Short mmCIF file of C-alpha atoms in Angstrom, two decimals:
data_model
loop_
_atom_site.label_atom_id
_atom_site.label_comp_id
_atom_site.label_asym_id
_atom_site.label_seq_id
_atom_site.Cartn_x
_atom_site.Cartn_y
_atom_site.Cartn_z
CA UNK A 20 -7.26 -1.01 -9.77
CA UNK A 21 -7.91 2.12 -11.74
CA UNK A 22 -5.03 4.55 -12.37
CA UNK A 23 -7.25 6.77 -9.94
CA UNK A 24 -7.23 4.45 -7.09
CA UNK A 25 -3.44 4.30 -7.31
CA UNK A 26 -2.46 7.61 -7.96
CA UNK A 27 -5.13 8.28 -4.54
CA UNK A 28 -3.09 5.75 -2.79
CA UNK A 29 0.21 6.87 -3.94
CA UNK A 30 -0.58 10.08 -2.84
CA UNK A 31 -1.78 9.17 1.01
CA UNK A 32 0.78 6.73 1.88
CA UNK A 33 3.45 9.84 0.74
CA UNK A 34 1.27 12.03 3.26
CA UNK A 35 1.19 9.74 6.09
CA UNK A 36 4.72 9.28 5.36
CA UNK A 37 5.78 12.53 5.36
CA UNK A 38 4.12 13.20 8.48
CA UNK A 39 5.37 9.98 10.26
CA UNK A 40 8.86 11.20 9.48
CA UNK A 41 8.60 14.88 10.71
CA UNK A 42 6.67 14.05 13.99
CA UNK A 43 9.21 10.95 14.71
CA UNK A 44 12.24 12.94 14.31
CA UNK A 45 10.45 16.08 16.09
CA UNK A 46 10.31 13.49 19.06
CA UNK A 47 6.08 14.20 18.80
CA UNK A 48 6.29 9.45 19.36
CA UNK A 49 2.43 9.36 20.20
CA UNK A 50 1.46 11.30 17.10
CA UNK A 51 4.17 9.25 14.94
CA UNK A 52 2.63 5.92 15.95
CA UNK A 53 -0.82 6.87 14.82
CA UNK A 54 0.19 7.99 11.77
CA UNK A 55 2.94 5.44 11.36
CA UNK A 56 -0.74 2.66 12.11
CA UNK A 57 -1.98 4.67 9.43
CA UNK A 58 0.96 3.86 7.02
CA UNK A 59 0.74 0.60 8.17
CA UNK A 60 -2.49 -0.43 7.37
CA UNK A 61 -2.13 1.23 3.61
CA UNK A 62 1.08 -0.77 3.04
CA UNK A 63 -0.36 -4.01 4.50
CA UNK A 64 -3.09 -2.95 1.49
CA UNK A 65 -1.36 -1.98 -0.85
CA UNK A 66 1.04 -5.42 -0.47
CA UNK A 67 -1.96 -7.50 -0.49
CA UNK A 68 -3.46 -5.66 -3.61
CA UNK A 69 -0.43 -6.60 -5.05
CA UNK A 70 -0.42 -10.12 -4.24
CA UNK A 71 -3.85 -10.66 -5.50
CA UNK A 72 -3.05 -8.76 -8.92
CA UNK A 73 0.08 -11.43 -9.46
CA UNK A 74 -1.94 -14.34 -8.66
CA UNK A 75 -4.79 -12.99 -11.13
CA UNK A 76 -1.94 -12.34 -13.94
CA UNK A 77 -0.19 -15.87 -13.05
CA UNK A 78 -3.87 -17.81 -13.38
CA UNK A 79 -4.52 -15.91 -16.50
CA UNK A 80 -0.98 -16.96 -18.03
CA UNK A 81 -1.43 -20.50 -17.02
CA UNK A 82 -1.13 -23.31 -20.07
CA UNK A 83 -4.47 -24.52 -20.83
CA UNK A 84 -5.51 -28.22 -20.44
CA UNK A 85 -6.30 -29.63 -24.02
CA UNK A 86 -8.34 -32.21 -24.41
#
C-alpha cells in the first residue's frame, strides 16, 4: 500500500467517523447506521490489509531451508 492509499484511507474512515459520531449523538440513528456500515466495511479493510501485510513481512523473515 502506497503512502497515497493510506493517507486516502486515513482520511475517509476520519470522515465517516466524524459523521457517525455527530448524527448518533444528534439522535439522526438511521443516518448513523449507514454511515457507521460505511466505517465498518473500511475497518473490516483496513484490518484485513493489515493482516495480509504481517503475514507477507513474517514469510519474508522466515529462516531459509539450507541444503
Amino acid at each position: 500500500m502506497s503512502i497515497r492509499q493510506f493517507l486516502f484511507m486515513a482520511f475517509v474512515c476520519a470522515f465517516e467517523t466524524y459523521f457517525f459520531n455527530d448524527l448518533l449523538l444528534s439522535g439522526n440513528y438511521l443516518f448513523a447506521l449507514f454511515w457507521g456500515l460505511l466505517l465498518f466495511r473500511d475497518l473490516r479493510r483496513v484490518h484485513t490489509i493489515n493482516q495480509l501485510t504481517k503475514t507477507i513481512l513474517k514469510a519474508a523473515n522466515s529462516p531459509k531451508k539450507k541444503d
